[in-house]
XYZ file of C-alpha atoms in Angstrom:
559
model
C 16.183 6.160 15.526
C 14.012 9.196 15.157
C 12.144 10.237 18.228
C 9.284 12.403 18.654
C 7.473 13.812 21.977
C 3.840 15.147 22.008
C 3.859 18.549 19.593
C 1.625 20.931 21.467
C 2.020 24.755 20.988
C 4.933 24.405 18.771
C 6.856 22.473 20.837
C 7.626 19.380 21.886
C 6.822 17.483 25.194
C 8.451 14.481 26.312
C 7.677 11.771 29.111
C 8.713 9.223 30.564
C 6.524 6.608 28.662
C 7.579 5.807 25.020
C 6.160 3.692 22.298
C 8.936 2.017 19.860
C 8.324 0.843 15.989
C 9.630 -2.115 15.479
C 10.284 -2.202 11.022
C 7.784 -4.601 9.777
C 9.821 -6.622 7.331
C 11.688 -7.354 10.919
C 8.327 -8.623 12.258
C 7.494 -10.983 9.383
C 11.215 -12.287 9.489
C 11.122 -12.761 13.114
C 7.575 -12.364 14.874
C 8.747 -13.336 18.410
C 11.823 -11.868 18.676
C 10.544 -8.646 17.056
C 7.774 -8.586 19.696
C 9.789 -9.239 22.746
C 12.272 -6.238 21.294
C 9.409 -3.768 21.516
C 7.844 -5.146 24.437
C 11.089 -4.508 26.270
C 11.809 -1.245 25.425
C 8.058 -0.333 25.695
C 8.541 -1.374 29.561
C 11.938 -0.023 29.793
C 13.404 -3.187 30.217
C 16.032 -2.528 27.241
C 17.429 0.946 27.374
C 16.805 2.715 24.089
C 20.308 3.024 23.191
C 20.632 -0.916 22.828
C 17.984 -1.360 20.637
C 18.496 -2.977 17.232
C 18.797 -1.443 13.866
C 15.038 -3.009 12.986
C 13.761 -0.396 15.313
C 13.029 2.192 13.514
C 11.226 4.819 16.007
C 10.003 5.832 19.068
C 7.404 8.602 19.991
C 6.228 9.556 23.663
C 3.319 8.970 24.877
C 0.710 11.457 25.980
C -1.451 11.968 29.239
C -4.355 13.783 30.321
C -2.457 16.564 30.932
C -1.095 16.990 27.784
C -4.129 16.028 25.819
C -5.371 19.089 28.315
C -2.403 21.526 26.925
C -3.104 20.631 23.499
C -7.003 21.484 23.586
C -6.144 24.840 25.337
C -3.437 25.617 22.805
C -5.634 25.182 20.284
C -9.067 27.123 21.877
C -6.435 30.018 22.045
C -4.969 30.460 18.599
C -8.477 29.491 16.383
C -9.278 33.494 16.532
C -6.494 34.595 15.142
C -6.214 31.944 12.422
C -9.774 31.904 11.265
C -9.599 36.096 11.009
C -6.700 35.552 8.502
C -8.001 35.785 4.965
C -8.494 33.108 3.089
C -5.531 33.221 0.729
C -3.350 32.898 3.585
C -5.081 29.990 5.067
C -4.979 28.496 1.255
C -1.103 29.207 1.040
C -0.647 26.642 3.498
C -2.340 24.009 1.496
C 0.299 25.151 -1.508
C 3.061 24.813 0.832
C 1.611 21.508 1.806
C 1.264 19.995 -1.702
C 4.841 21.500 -2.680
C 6.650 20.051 0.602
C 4.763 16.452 -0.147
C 5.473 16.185 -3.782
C 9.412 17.025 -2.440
C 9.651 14.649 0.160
C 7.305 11.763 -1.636
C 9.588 9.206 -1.200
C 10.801 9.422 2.006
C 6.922 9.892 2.965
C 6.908 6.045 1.574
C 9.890 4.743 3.427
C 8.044 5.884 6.397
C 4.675 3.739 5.162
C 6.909 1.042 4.343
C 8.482 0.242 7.502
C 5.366 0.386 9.363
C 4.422 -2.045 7.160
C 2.600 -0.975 4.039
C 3.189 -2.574 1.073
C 5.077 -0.108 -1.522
C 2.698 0.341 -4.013
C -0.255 0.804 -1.452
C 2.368 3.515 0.044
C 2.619 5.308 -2.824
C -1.317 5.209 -3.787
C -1.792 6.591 -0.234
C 0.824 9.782 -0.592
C -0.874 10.394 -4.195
C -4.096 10.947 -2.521
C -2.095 13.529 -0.451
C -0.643 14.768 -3.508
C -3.819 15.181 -5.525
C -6.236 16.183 -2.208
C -3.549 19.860 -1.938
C -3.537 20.237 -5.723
C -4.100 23.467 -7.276
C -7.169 22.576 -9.032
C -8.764 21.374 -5.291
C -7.544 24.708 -4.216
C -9.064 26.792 -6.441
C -12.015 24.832 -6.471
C -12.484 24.727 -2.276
C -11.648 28.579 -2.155
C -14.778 28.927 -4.470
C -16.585 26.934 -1.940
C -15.359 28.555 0.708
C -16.100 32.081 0.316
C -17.595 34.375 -2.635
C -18.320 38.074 -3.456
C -21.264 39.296 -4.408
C -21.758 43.033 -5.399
C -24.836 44.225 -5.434
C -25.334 48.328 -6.046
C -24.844 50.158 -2.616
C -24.568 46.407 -0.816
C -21.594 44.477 -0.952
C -22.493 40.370 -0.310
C -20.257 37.700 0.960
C -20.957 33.869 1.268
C -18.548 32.124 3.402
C -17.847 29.186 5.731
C -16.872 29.968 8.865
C -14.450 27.863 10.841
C -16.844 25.384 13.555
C -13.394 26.249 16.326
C -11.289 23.285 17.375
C -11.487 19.972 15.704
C -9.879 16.938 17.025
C -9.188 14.180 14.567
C -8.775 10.499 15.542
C -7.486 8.466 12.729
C -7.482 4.725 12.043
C -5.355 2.383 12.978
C -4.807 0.972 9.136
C -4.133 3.993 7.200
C -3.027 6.441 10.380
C -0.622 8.780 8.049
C -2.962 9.529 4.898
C -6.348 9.602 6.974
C -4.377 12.462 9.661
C -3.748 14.374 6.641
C -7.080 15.191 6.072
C -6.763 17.571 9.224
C -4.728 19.559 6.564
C -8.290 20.973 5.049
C -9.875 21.432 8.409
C -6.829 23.803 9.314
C -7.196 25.555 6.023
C -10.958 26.753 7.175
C -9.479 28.045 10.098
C -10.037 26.010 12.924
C -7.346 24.855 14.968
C -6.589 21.058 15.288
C -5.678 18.425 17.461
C -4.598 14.763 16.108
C -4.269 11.722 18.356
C -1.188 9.589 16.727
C -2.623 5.768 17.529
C -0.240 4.007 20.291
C -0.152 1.112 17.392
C 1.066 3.269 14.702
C 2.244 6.896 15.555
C 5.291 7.340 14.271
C 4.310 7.769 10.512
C 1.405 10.286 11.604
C 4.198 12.858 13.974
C 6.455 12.279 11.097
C 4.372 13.426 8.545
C 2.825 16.352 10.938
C 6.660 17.231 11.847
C 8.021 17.099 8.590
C 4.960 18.401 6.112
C 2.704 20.172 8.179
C 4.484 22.108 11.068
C 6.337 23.835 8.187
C 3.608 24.663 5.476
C 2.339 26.208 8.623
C 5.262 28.078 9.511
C 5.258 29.046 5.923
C 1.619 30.835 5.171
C 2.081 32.395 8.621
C 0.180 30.902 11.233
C 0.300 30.940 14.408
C 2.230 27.997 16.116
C -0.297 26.919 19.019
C -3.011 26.059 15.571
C -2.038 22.750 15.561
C -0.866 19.999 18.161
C -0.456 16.001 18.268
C -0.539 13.430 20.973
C 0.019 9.752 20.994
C -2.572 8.466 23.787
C -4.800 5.944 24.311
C -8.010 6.054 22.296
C -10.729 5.590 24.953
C -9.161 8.438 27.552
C -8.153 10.552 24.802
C -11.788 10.310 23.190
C -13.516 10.512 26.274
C -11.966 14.416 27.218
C -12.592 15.565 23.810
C -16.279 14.710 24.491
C -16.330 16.330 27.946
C -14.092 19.305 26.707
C -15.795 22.133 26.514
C -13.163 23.566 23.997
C -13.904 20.738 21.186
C -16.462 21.857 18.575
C -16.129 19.113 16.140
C -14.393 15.223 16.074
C -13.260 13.108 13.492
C -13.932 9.539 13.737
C -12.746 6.699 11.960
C -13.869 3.130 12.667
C -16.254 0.732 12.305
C -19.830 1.764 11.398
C -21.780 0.231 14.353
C -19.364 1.381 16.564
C -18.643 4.868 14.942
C -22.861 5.681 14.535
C -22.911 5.046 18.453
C -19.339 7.721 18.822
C -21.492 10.191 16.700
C -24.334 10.090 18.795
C -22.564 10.779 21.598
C -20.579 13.513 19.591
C -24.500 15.780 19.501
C -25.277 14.799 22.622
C -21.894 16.933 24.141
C -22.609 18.900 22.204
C -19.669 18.245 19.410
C -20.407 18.043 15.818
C -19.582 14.102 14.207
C -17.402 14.267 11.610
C -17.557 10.584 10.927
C -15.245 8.227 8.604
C -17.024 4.430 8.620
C -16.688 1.599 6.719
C -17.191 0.901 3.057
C -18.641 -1.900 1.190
C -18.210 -0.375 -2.848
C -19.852 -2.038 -5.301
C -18.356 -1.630 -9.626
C -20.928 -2.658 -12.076
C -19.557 -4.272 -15.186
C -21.825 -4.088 -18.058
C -21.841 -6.284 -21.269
C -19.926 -3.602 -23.483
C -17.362 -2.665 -20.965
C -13.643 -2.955 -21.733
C -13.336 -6.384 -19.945
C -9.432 -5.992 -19.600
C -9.654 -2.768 -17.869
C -12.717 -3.800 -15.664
C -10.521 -6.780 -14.473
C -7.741 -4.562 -14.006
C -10.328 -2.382 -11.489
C -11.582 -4.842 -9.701
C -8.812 -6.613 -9.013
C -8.114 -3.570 -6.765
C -10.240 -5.307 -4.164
C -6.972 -6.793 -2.999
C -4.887 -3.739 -2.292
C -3.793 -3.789 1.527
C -5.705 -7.576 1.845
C -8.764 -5.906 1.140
C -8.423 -3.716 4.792
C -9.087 -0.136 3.082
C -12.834 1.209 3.179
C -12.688 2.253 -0.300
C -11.653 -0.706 -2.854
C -14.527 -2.857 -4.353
C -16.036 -4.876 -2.153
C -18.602 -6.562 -4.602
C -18.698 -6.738 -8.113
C -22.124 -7.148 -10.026
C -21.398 -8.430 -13.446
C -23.788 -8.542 -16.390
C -24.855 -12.354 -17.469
C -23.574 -12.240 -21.154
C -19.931 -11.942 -19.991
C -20.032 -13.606 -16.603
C -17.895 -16.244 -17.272
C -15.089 -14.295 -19.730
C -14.597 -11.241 -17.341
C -14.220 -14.174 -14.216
C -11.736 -15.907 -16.491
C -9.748 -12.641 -17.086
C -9.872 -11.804 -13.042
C -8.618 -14.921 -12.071
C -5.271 -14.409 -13.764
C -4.877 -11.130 -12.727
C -5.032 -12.262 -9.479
C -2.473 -14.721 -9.713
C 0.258 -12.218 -9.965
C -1.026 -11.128 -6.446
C 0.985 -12.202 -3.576
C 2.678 -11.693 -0.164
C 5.770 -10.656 0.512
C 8.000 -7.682 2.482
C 6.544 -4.564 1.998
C 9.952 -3.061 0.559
C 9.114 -5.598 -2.414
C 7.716 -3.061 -5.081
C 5.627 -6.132 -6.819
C 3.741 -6.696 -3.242
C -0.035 -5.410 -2.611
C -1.021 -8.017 0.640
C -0.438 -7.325 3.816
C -1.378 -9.490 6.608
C -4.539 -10.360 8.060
C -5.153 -10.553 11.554
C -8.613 -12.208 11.561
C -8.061 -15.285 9.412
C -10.307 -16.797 11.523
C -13.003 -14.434 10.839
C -12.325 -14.868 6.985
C -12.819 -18.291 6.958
C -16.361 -18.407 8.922
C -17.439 -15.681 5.917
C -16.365 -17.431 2.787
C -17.265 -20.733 4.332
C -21.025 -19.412 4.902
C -21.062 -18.305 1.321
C -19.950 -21.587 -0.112
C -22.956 -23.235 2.124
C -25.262 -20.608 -0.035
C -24.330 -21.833 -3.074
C -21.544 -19.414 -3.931
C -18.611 -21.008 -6.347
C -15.382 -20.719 -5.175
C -13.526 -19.257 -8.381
C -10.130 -18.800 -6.628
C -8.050 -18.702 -3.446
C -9.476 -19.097 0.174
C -5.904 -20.160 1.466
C -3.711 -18.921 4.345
C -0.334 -18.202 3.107
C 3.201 -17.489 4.722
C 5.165 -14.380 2.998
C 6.968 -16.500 1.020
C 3.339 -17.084 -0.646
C 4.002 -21.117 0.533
C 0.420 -22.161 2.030
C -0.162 -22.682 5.784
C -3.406 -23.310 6.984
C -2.244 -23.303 10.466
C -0.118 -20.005 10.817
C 0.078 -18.431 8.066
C -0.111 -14.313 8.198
C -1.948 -13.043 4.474
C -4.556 -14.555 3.085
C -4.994 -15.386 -0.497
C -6.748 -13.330 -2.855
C -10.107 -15.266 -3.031
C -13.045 -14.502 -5.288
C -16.211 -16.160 -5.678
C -19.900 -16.110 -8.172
C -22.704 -15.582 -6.113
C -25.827 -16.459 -9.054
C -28.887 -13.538 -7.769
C -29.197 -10.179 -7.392
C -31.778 -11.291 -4.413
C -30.040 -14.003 -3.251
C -26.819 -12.696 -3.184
C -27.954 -10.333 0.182
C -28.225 -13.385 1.982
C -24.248 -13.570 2.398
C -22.101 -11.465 5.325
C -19.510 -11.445 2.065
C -21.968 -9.430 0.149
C -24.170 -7.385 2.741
C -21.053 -6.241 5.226
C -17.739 -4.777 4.607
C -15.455 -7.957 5.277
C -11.946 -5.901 5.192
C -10.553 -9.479 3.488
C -9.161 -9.893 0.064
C -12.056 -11.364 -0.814
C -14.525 -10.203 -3.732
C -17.555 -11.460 -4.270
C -19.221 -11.759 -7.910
C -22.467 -11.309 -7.907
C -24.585 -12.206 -11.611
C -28.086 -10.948 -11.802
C -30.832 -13.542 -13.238
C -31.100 -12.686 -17.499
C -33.631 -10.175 -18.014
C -34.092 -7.182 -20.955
C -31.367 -5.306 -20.447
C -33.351 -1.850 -19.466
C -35.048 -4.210 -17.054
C -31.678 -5.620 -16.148
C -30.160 -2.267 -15.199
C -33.126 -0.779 -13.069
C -32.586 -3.779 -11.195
C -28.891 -3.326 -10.855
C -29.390 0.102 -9.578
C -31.726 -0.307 -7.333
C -29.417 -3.549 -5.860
C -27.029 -0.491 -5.661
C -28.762 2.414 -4.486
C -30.236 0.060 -1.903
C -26.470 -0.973 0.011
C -27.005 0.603 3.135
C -23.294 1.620 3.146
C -22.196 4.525 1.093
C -18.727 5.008 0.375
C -18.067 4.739 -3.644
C -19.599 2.895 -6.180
C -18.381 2.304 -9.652
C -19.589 1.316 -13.707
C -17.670 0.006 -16.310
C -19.868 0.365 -19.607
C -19.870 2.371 -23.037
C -23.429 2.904 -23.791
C -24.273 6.539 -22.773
C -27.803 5.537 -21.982
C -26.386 2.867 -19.515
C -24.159 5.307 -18.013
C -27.157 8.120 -17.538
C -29.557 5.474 -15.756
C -26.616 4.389 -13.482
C -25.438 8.107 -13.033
C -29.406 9.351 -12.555
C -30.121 6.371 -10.532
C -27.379 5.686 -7.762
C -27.989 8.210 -5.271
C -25.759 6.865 -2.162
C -22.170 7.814 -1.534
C -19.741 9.926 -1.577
C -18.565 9.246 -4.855
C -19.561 7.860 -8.696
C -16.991 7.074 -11.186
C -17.483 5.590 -14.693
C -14.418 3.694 -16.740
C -11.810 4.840 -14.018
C -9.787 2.992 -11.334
C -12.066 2.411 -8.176
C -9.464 3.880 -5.887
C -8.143 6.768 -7.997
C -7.542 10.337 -6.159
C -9.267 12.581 -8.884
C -8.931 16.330 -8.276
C -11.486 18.236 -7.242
C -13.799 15.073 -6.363
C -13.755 13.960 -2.223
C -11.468 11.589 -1.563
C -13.537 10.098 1.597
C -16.993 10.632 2.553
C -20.330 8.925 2.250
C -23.910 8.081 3.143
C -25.516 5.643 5.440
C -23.141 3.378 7.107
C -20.481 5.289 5.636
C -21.190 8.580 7.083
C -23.666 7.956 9.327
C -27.341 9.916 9.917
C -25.640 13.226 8.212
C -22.876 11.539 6.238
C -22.026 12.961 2.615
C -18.638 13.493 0.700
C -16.166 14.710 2.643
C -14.491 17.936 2.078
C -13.301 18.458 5.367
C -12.800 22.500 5.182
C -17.064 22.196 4.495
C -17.948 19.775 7.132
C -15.715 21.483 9.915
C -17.272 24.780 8.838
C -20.989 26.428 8.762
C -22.553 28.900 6.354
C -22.555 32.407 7.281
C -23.841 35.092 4.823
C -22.405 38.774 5.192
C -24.112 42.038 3.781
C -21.500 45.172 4.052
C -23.760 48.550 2.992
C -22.293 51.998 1.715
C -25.044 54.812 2.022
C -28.380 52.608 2.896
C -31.363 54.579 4.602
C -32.315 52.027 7.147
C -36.116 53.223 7.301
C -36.030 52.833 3.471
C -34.317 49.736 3.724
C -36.741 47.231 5.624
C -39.586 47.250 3.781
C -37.839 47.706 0.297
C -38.347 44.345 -1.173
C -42.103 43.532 0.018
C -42.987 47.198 -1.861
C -41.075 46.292 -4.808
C -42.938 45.652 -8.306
C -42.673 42.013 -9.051
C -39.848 42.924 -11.904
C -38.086 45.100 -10.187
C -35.092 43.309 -11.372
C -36.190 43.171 -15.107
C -33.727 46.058 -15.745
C -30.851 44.019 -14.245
C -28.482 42.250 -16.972
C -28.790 38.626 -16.737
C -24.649 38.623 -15.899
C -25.404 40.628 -13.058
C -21.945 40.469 -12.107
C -20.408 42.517 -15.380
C -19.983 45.399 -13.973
C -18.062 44.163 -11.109
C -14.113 44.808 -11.253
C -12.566 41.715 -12.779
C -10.904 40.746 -9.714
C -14.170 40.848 -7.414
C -13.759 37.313 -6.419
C -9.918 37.274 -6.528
C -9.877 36.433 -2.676
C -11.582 33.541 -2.823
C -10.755 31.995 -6.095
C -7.201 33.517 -6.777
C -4.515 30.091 -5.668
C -1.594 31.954 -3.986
């Protein structure tokens, strides 16, 4: 089995306390056996070398002392990693997207045996993939720092790394969302990760294995990065106190993770903070129906338990009923099963119970149920009683108003279960101010999405929804694009300060940098308020021209 201790300072660190992963497709074939395996050799009741092939892993587990190590590791390499230039700090995001597009697959085994279905796997390492890619790269090292020559003054723009950064990622996605540390060691700071006790093999394995060397590789030093498995509340609680943190990154629950953030300023610490969605796609009345069926029918990736799919659909009235036709057998071919199973995008659902009080409030409200609301085993047989997924379940809410009324609309659910909302008829430029301001007005702010073909339609949607992270138009929902954030939001999303998330800008500050040649100082201070008013009138409008070709080859130039 592969075994991994606590990295910290490029080394390893072992204990006497060890969590075990028991292979999921083992849990669903045998739920109490599987848990008594792990329990026992979680207690040291079964010695590790008797444990069955279904156990795939075990990784150490951290204390204080080491989450103490790691911080101090970290608080003494940041200086020497944020004074490296920026091309070297951006080789190691090459490295990083080389070494993941190499080992791609076995990045998937790893999701798949902690029990992500294959397909959701392999959606999760592209967003790896496409989040390093060159064009991100260049475009971040544009952000990051730029040139500016200007006669005998030389000007520089830059972020500046914020120092340590501790990142704490959630328990669902624990691999993909730890990878965004890669970005927030690429502006120089150092990090710390805390591996979840539930699920840390797939985040030291991918830190071990992708990481660690893309490090080694652009040069930096070893102590830059560290990762403990601990428990959350301990673990969270010294970062606070620890006067070595300068900046956390939370995922969680939004009442929950505005409360964290708050206590974030008042240590001191600067709230990076990862909430919960609850996306809504527009489908207008010209839209490709097929391929707006095909997006929203991406509600049901995972069960519905990632932040970013559609959580609510707002269809126009004219094709209402033809679009809900064209959903509904799309989401027949939707079922349970092992995760190995390539055709498989549920996974189970621990809060059935939860699921049921939400759609059964909507139904009281006059929702329709169009299709689903049953528990199912992973043979996709129903079982009210115990089975683990949940069917894929949509229903019509009738009401742009109305339709706020319903927990299924108003809250991210994290069920596979989409509701479709249909506004009341009305002129269609009438129609779509509505439908914006229903949108802008969702006090979350993750993603939002339009299918439609008018241009005008797209511009009022485009010029009107101001919340989140991220807009797309006639694209999958939850596509990685290049260039664009893959997380990040507003409101309940992001909390008081949220916004897309580039995590080498929010674990960074501006800092601007003027580097003279032959300035008189007592010339110098008053120069600009004595100036004629076009004193620049002379200057050609690409100010820039003159400047050697390569002026901003540091920042822009992907190694």
């Amino acid at each position: 089995m592969l075994t991994y201790g606590s990295y910290i300072a490029g080394r390893e660190s072992f204990s006497d306390e060890w969590t075990y992963t028991v292979r999921a497709s083992a849990m669903l074939d045998d739920v109490i056996g599987s848990i008594r395996v792990k329990r026992d050799l979680d207690q040291g009741r079964m010695p590790a070398e008797q444990a069955p092939d279904s156990v795939v892993g075990r990784c150490a587990v951290a204390d204080r002392h080491d989450v103490d190590a790691a911080l101090a590791a970290a608080a003494g390499a940041v200086r020497r990693w944020a004074a490296r230039p920026l091309r070297d700090r951006l080789r190691f995001v090459t490295e990083l997207h080389r070494l993941t597009r190499e080992k791609h697959d076995e990045i998937v085994e790893m999701l798949v045996a902690e029990g992500h279905p294959r397909a959701l796997a392999r959606w999760e390492v592209s967003g790896i993939v496409v989040n390093t890619s060159p064009e991100t790269v260049e475009f971040l090292a544009g952000q990051l720092e730029q040139h500016i020559p200007a006669g005998e003054r030389r000007f520089t723009v830059r972020r500046v790394a914020d120092g340590v950064v501790c990142l704490n990622p959630p328990q669902n996605a624990t691999l993909a969302n730890a990878m965004l540390g890669a970005w927030a060691l690429a502006a120089g700071n150092a990090l710390v990760v805390r591996a979840p006790r539930s699920a840390p093999l797939g985040v030291l394995h991918a830190m071990h294995e992708l990481v660690v060397p893309a490090l080694e590789r652009a040069g930096a030093p070893a102590e830059v990065l560290s990762v403990v498995c601990s428990d959350a509340p301990q673990t969270l609680q010294q970062w606070l106190e620890s006067p070595l943190v300068d900046d956390i990154m939370y995922f969680g629950g939004s009442e929950q993770g505005v409360a964290f953030g708050a206590e974030c300023v008042r240590h001191g610490k600067k709230p990076v903070l990862e909430l919960a969605g609850n996306d809504i796609c527009v489908v207008w009345r010209d839209a490709d129906l097929d391929l707006a069926a095909t997006a929203l029918a991406e509600a049901f990736y995972g069960s519905g338990q990632i932040c970013m799919v559609p959580n609510c659909a707002v269809v126009h009235p004219d094709i209402a009923g033809e679009l809900l036709d064209k959903l509904t057998e799309r989401v027949r071919g939707i079922r349970p099963g092992m995760p190995e199973d390539p055709g498989v995008l549920l996974s189970p659902v621990r809060r059935t119970d939860a699921f049921q009080e939400v759609l059964d409030e909507a139904l009281d409200l006059g929702a329709q149920l169009v299709s689903g609301g049953r528990r199912l085993d992973v043979d996709g047989t129903p079982n009210e009683v115990g089975g683990l997924f949940l069917e894929p379940t949509v229903v019509r809410v009738d009401g742009l108003k109305r339709s706020r009324l319903l927990r299924a609309v108003r809250e991210e659910t994290f069920f596979p279960l989409l509701p479709v909302v249909v506004p009341d008829r009305a002129p269609d430029v009438e129609l779509m101010e509505r439908i914006v301001e229903f949108t802008d007005a969702n006090p979350y702010g993750l993603r939002n999405s339009l299918w439609a073909r008018d241009t005008e339609v797209i511009d009022a949607f485009v010029a009107g929804v101001r919340g989140g992270g991220l807009l797309k138009v006639n694209d999958s929902h939850i596509g990685f694009l290049p260039v664009l954030p893959t997380h990040g939001g507003t409101g309940l999303t992001g909390g008081p300060c949220g916004e897309a998330n580039y995590p080498a800008l929010r674990t960074s500050h501006l800092q601007g940098v003027s580097v003279a040649a032959g300035i008189d100082p007592s010339g110098a201070v008053f120069a600009d308020a004595d100036a004629p008013a076009d004193s620049n009138a002379d200057a050609p409008a690409d100010s820039n021209a003159d400047a050697p070709a390569d002026s901003n080859a540091d920042a822009r130039e992907t190694p």
